[in-house]
Structure formats: structure tokens, C-alpha cells
Tab-separated table of N, CA and C in Angstrom:
chain	number	residue	atom	x	y	z
A	190	ARG	N	-26.061	-2.280	-22.009
A	190	ARG	CA	-26.275	-3.553	-21.352
A	190	ARG	C	-25.300	-4.618	-21.838
A	191	TYR	N	-24.869	-4.488	-23.089
A	191	TYR	CA	-23.967	-5.508	-23.612
A	191	TYR	C	-22.675	-5.575	-22.811
A	192	PHE	N	-22.123	-4.412	-22.457
A	192	PHE	CA	-20.858	-4.411	-21.734
A	192	PHE	C	-20.992	-5.040	-20.347
A	193	GLN	N	-22.161	-4.957	-19.757
A	193	GLN	CA	-22.348	-5.551	-18.436
A	193	GLN	C	-22.167	-7.063	-18.467
A	194	SER	N	-22.371	-7.666	-19.629
A	194	SER	CA	-22.219	-9.117	-19.715
A	194	SER	C	-20.763	-9.536	-19.938
A	195	ILE	N	-19.906	-8.590	-20.384
A	195	ILE	CA	-18.515	-8.977	-20.633
A	195	ILE	C	-17.504	-8.212	-19.788
A	196	MET	N	-17.935	-7.111	-19.161
A	196	MET	CA	-17.002	-6.284	-18.387
A	196	MET	C	-17.498	-6.109	-16.957
A	197	THR	N	-16.551	-5.888	-16.038
A	197	THR	CA	-16.873	-5.564	-14.661
A	197	THR	C	-16.430	-4.136	-14.394
A	198	TRP	N	-17.351	-3.287	-13.948
A	198	TRP	CA	-17.027	-1.910	-13.602
A	198	TRP	C	-16.259	-1.931	-12.286
A	199	VAL	N	-15.129	-1.218	-12.230
A	199	VAL	CA	-14.279	-1.221	-11.036
A	199	VAL	C	-14.141	0.199	-10.511
A	200	ASN	N	-14.685	0.458	-9.322
A	200	ASN	CA	-14.418	1.726	-8.642
A	200	ASN	C	-13.161	1.558	-7.807
A	201	ASN	N	-13.271	0.791	-6.755
A	201	ASN	CA	-12.111	0.428	-5.937
A	201	ASN	C	-11.918	-1.071	-6.089
A	202	PRO	N	-10.758	-1.501	-6.557
A	202	PRO	CA	-10.552	-2.944	-6.724
A	202	PRO	C	-10.494	-3.652	-5.374
A	203	PRO	N	-10.941	-4.896	-5.301
A	203	PRO	CA	-10.815	-5.645	-4.046
A	203	PRO	C	-9.344	-5.927	-3.745
A	204	CYS	N	-9.037	-6.107	-2.478
A	204	CYS	CA	-7.671	-6.391	-2.045
A	204	CYS	C	-7.178	-7.687	-2.680
A	205	GLN	N	-5.962	-7.659	-3.216
A	205	GLN	CA	-5.393	-8.849	-3.838
A	205	GLN	C	-4.934	-9.869	-2.808
A	206	SER	N	-4.817	-9.456	-1.536
A	206	SER	CA	-4.376	-10.384	-0.489
A	206	SER	C	-5.531	-11.048	0.247
A	207	CYS	N	-6.505	-10.228	0.697
A	207	CYS	CA	-7.574	-10.788	1.537
A	207	CYS	C	-8.961	-10.692	0.899
A	208	SER	N	-9.058	-10.139	-0.302
A	208	SER	CA	-10.316	-9.992	-1.046
A	208	SER	C	-11.300	-9.006	-0.426
A	209	SER	N	-10.856	-8.224	0.541
A	209	SER	CA	-11.715	-7.215	1.153
A	209	SER	C	-12.054	-6.138	0.123
A	210	THR	N	-13.227	-5.551	0.257
A	210	THR	CA	-13.609	-4.452	-0.628
A	210	THR	C	-13.343	-3.099	0.024
A	211	SER	N	-12.665	-3.103	1.159
A	211	SER	CA	-12.353	-1.866	1.888
A	211	SER	C	-11.003	-1.305	1.472
A	212	THR	N	-10.847	-1.024	0.188
A	212	THR	CA	-9.598	-0.446	-0.295
A	212	THR	C	-9.802	1.041	-0.556
A	213	THR	N	-8.753	1.814	-0.323
A	213	THR	CA	-8.803	3.251	-0.572
A	213	THR	C	-7.640	3.646	-1.464
A	214	PHE	N	-7.900	4.617	-2.327
A	214	PHE	CA	-6.891	5.097	-3.260
A	214	PHE	C	-5.726	5.715	-2.490
A	215	THR	N	-4.495	5.349	-2.898
A	215	THR	CA	-3.302	5.872	-2.252
A	215	THR	C	-2.531	6.796	-3.176
A	216	THR	N	-2.200	6.319	-4.378
A	216	THR	CA	-1.387	7.105	-5.301
A	216	THR	C	-1.526	6.548	-6.719
A	217	THR	N	-0.918	7.238	-7.639
A	217	THR	CA	-0.840	6.784	-9.024
A	217	THR	C	0.619	6.712	-9.409
A	218	ARG	N	0.985	5.695	-10.178
A	218	ARG	CA	2.361	5.560	-10.658
A	218	ARG	C	2.329	5.157	-12.119
A	219	GLY	N	3.472	5.173	-12.733
A	219	GLY	CA	3.577	4.716	-14.108
A	219	GLY	C	3.672	3.205	-14.171
A	220	PRO	N	3.553	2.642	-15.365
A	220	PRO	CA	3.670	1.191	-15.507
A	220	PRO	C	5.088	0.729	-15.172
A	221	GLU	N	5.194	-0.371	-14.427
A	221	GLU	CA	6.497	-0.899	-14.009
A	221	GLU	C	6.694	-2.360	-14.404
A	222	THR	N	5.647	-3.161	-14.328
A	222	THR	CA	5.791	-4.593	-14.570
A	222	THR	C	5.688	-4.898	-16.062
A	223	PRO	N	6.199	-6.044	-16.482
A	223	PRO	CA	6.057	-6.436	-17.891
A	223	PRO	C	4.595	-6.489	-18.346
A	224	ASP	N	3.695	-6.978	-17.493
A	224	ASP	CA	2.272	-7.034	-17.857
A	224	ASP	C	1.698	-5.635	-18.066
A	225	GLU	N	2.091	-4.703	-17.219
A	225	GLU	CA	1.598	-3.330	-17.345
A	225	GLU	C	2.104	-2.687	-18.636
A	226	HIS	N	3.357	-2.939	-18.982
A	226	HIS	CA	3.897	-2.407	-20.235
A	226	HIS	C	3.253	-3.081	-21.441
A	227	GLN	N	3.103	-4.390	-21.397
A	227	GLN	CA	2.505	-5.123	-22.514
A	227	GLN	C	1.053	-4.702	-22.726
A	228	GLY	N	0.332	-4.433	-21.657
A	228	GLY	CA	-1.061	-4.012	-21.751
A	228	GLY	C	-1.217	-2.531	-22.023
A	229	GLN	N	-0.103	-1.836	-22.232
A	229	GLN	CA	-0.095	-0.405	-22.534
A	229	GLN	C	-0.818	0.404	-21.463
A	230	ALA	N	-0.538	0.091	-20.201
A	230	ALA	CA	-1.163	0.841	-19.107
A	230	ALA	C	-0.677	2.289	-19.141
A	231	SER	N	-1.621	3.225	-19.171
A	231	SER	CA	-1.256	4.631	-19.169
A	231	SER	C	-0.809	5.060	-17.782
A	232	ARG	N	-1.405	4.458	-16.783
A	232	ARG	CA	-1.035	4.701	-15.387
A	232	ARG	C	-1.516	3.517	-14.561
A	233	VAL	N	-1.031	3.437	-13.342
A	233	VAL	CA	-1.427	2.351	-12.442
A	233	VAL	C	-1.871	2.990	-11.135
A	234	GLU	N	-3.111	2.744	-10.753
A	234	GLU	CA	-3.636	3.254	-9.494
A	234	GLU	C	-3.277	2.272	-8.387
A	235	VAL	N	-2.844	2.799	-7.247
A	235	VAL	CA	-2.446	1.973	-6.105
A	235	VAL	C	-3.444	2.210	-4.975
A	236	TYR	N	-3.960	1.123	-4.418
A	236	TYR	CA	-4.943	1.169	-3.342
A	236	TYR	C	-4.378	0.446	-2.126
A	237	THR	N	-4.797	0.874	-0.935
A	237	THR	CA	-4.381	0.237	0.309
A	237	THR	C	-5.605	-0.364	0.983
A	238	CYS	N	-5.460	-1.594	1.453
A	238	CYS	CA	-6.550	-2.301	2.121
A	238	CYS	C	-6.652	-1.838	3.581
A	239	ALA	N	-7.862	-1.458	3.991
A	239	ALA	CA	-8.088	-1.022	5.366
A	239	ALA	C	-8.045	-2.196	6.341
A	240	ASP	N	-8.282	-3.414	5.850
A	240	ASP	CA	-8.328	-4.574	6.734
A	240	ASP	C	-6.959	-5.195	6.983
A	241	CYS	N	-6.164	-5.390	5.926
A	241	CYS	CA	-4.875	-6.080	6.109
A	241	CYS	C	-3.666	-5.197	5.801
A	242	GLY	N	-3.887	-4.006	5.245
A	242	GLY	CA	-2.785	-3.087	4.975
A	242	GLY	C	-2.028	-3.358	3.684
A	243	ALA	N	-2.415	-4.389	2.941
A	243	ALA	CA	-1.721	-4.718	1.687
A	243	ALA	C	-2.066	-3.692	0.606
A	244	THR	N	-1.184	-3.577	-0.364
A	244	THR	CA	-1.467	-2.696	-1.493
A	244	THR	C	-1.973	-3.520	-2.677
A	245	THR	N	-2.885	-2.914	-3.413
A	245	THR	CA	-3.472	-3.523	-4.603
A	245	THR	C	-3.321	-2.538	-5.748
A	246	THR	N	-2.934	-3.028	-6.899
A	246	THR	CA	-2.779	-2.155	-8.050
A	246	THR	C	-3.921	-2.359	-9.039
A	247	PHE	N	-4.255	-1.269	-9.732
A	247	PHE	CA	-5.279	-1.320	-10.769
A	247	PHE	C	-4.715	-0.611	-12.002
A	248	PRO	N	-4.088	-1.380	-12.919
A	248	PRO	CA	-3.540	-0.780	-14.138
A	248	PRO	C	-4.664	-0.313	-15.050
A	249	ARG	N	-4.517	0.878	-15.611
A	249	ARG	CA	-5.503	1.418	-16.557
A	249	ARG	C	-5.023	1.083	-17.966
A	250	TYR	N	-5.370	-0.114	-18.416
A	250	TYR	CA	-4.890	-0.638	-19.688
A	250	TYR	C	-5.525	0.063	-20.888
A	251	ASN	N	-4.750	0.214	-21.944
A	251	ASN	CA	-5.232	0.743	-23.214
A	251	ASN	C	-5.260	-0.312	-24.307
A	252	SER	N	-4.582	-1.419	-24.109
A	252	SER	CA	-4.562	-2.495	-25.091
A	252	SER	C	-5.901	-3.235	-25.064
A	253	VAL	N	-6.588	-3.245	-26.204
A	253	VAL	CA	-7.886	-3.924	-26.283
A	253	VAL	C	-7.721	-5.413	-26.020
A	254	ARG	N	-6.645	-5.994	-26.493
A	254	ARG	CA	-6.394	-7.426	-26.248
A	254	ARG	C	-6.307	-7.706	-24.746
A	255	THR	N	-5.611	-6.847	-24.011
A	255	THR	CA	-5.504	-7.021	-22.564
A	255	THR	C	-6.856	-6.803	-21.898
A	256	LEU	N	-7.613	-5.801	-22.347
A	256	LEU	CA	-8.931	-5.539	-21.771
A	256	LEU	C	-9.883	-6.712	-21.982
A	257	LEU	N	-9.792	-7.354	-23.125
A	257	LEU	CA	-10.637	-8.532	-23.364
A	257	LEU	C	-10.256	-9.678	-22.441
A	258	HIS	N	-9.025	-9.673	-21.967
A	258	HIS	CA	-8.568	-10.707	-21.034
A	258	HIS	C	-8.962	-10.363	-19.591
A	259	THR	N	-8.700	-9.109	-19.162
A	259	THR	CA	-8.976	-8.735	-17.772
A	259	THR	C	-10.455	-8.503	-17.513
A	260	LYS	N	-11.152	-7.940	-18.505
A	260	LYS	CA	-12.590	-7.661	-18.412
A	260	LYS	C	-12.943	-6.786	-17.219
A	261	ARG	N	-12.064	-5.809	-16.923
A	261	ARG	CA	-12.273	-4.898	-15.803
A	261	ARG	C	-11.925	-3.489	-16.233
A	262	GLY	N	-12.678	-2.515	-15.746
A	262	GLY	CA	-12.318	-1.147	-16.057
A	262	GLY	C	-13.399	-0.145	-15.736
A	263	ARG	N	-13.175	1.062	-16.296
A	263	ARG	CA	-14.106	2.175	-16.141
A	263	ARG	C	-14.351	2.787	-17.508
A	264	CYS	N	-14.658	4.055	-17.530
A	264	CYS	CA	-15.038	4.742	-18.777
A	264	CYS	C	-14.018	4.564	-19.895
A	265	GLY	N	-12.734	4.773	-19.605
A	265	GLY	CA	-11.714	4.672	-20.648
A	265	GLY	C	-11.619	3.281	-21.241
A	266	GLU	N	-11.669	2.279	-20.396
A	266	GLU	CA	-11.597	0.901	-20.869
A	266	GLU	C	-12.849	0.536	-21.665
A	267	TYR	N	-14.005	0.992	-21.196
A	267	TYR	CA	-15.250	0.745	-21.932
A	267	TYR	C	-15.209	1.422	-23.296
A	268	ALA	N	-14.684	2.653	-23.346
A	268	ALA	CA	-14.599	3.377	-24.625
A	268	ALA	C	-13.684	2.653	-25.608
A	269	ASN	N	-12.558	2.122	-25.117
A	269	ASN	CA	-11.657	1.372	-25.999
A	269	ASN	C	-12.344	0.141	-26.582
A	270	LEU	N	-13.089	-0.577	-25.750
A	270	LEU	CA	-13.797	-1.763	-26.252
A	270	LEU	C	-14.954	-1.391	-27.172
A	271	PHE	N	-15.640	-0.290	-26.868
A	271	PHE	CA	-16.728	0.149	-27.735
A	271	PHE	C	-16.187	0.510	-29.120
A	272	GLY	N	-15.032	1.175	-29.150
A	272	GLY	CA	-14.393	1.486	-30.432
A	272	GLY	C	-14.058	0.222	-31.205
A	273	LEU	N	-13.555	-0.786	-30.516
A	273	LEU	CA	-13.250	-2.062	-31.167
A	273	LEU	C	-14.505	-2.684	-31.781
A	274	LEU	N	-15.588	-2.694	-31.017
A	274	LEU	CA	-16.830	-3.269	-31.520
A	274	LEU	C	-17.364	-2.483	-32.718
A	275	CYS	N	-17.282	-1.161	-32.658
A	275	CYS	CA	-17.728	-0.335	-33.792
A	275	CYS	C	-16.903	-0.620	-35.037
A	276	ARG	N	-15.586	-0.678	-34.881
A	276	ARG	CA	-14.714	-0.954	-36.020
A	276	ARG	C	-14.961	-2.354	-36.579
A	277	SER	N	-15.304	-3.299	-35.710
A	277	SER	CA	-15.501	-4.682	-36.166
A	277	SER	C	-16.732	-4.836	-37.060
A	278	VAL	N	-17.677	-3.896	-36.948
A	278	VAL	CA	-18.854	-3.969	-37.809
A	278	VAL	C	-18.834	-2.897	-38.903
A	279	GLY	N	-17.677	-2.248	-39.080
A	279	GLY	CA	-17.493	-1.352	-40.212
A	279	GLY	C	-17.640	0.126	-39.955
A	280	PHE	N	-17.914	0.544	-38.719
A	280	PHE	CA	-18.002	1.968	-38.421
A	280	PHE	C	-16.605	2.555	-38.265
A	281	GLU	N	-16.431	3.797	-38.672
A	281	GLU	CA	-15.153	4.472	-38.488
A	281	GLU	C	-15.130	5.092	-37.090
A	282	THR	N	-14.013	4.966	-36.416
A	282	THR	CA	-13.847	5.558	-35.081
A	282	THR	C	-12.512	6.277	-35.031
A	283	ARG	N	-12.362	7.100	-34.024
A	283	ARG	CA	-11.067	7.750	-33.807
A	283	ARG	C	-10.746	7.824	-32.347
């Protein structure tokens, strides 16, 4: 429950152009932008909007600092933040 207050679970990201939730997965690519590299994105998922045809990207960040800023993700992002919280209270993680 704690993560629900600080993170948003993302299945399909909303369109960055029209905010529609009718996006479908198109492809995966490597990180290209400075933000994607700085956030240590392992890959970037690309979605296409069914309403306006625009593409929306969803970088899968590994940097905990970036995740605390974006507050969006799935299992991998949640696991990275959970590890941070465990380490912050003295538990060993790997």
C-alpha cells in the first residue's frame, strides 16, 4: 500500500499529445535522449495513440533518483524503490 501513495502503476502510458488512454505497444528501442541515458533506462517502450496517431515513449528507468522524480513504473521500478527503502533502514539487498 505504501507504494500506491508515491508511485503510479503504468500499463499503457497515456498519449503525450492528446492525453488519450488508447495507446498500444508498438516497439522497444534503446535509450536515445539525454534524460533516458541519465535515468539509466534499460529500454524504452514506444506506444502509438489510436486517437491521434502520435507516439508516446515509456522509458524503463533504473536510476532510483529518476524514479523518485517520475513516480511511474511497473514491477522493475517498484523493486528498485523497494530495495532503496530496505537499504535506507539497514537491510541488506542485492
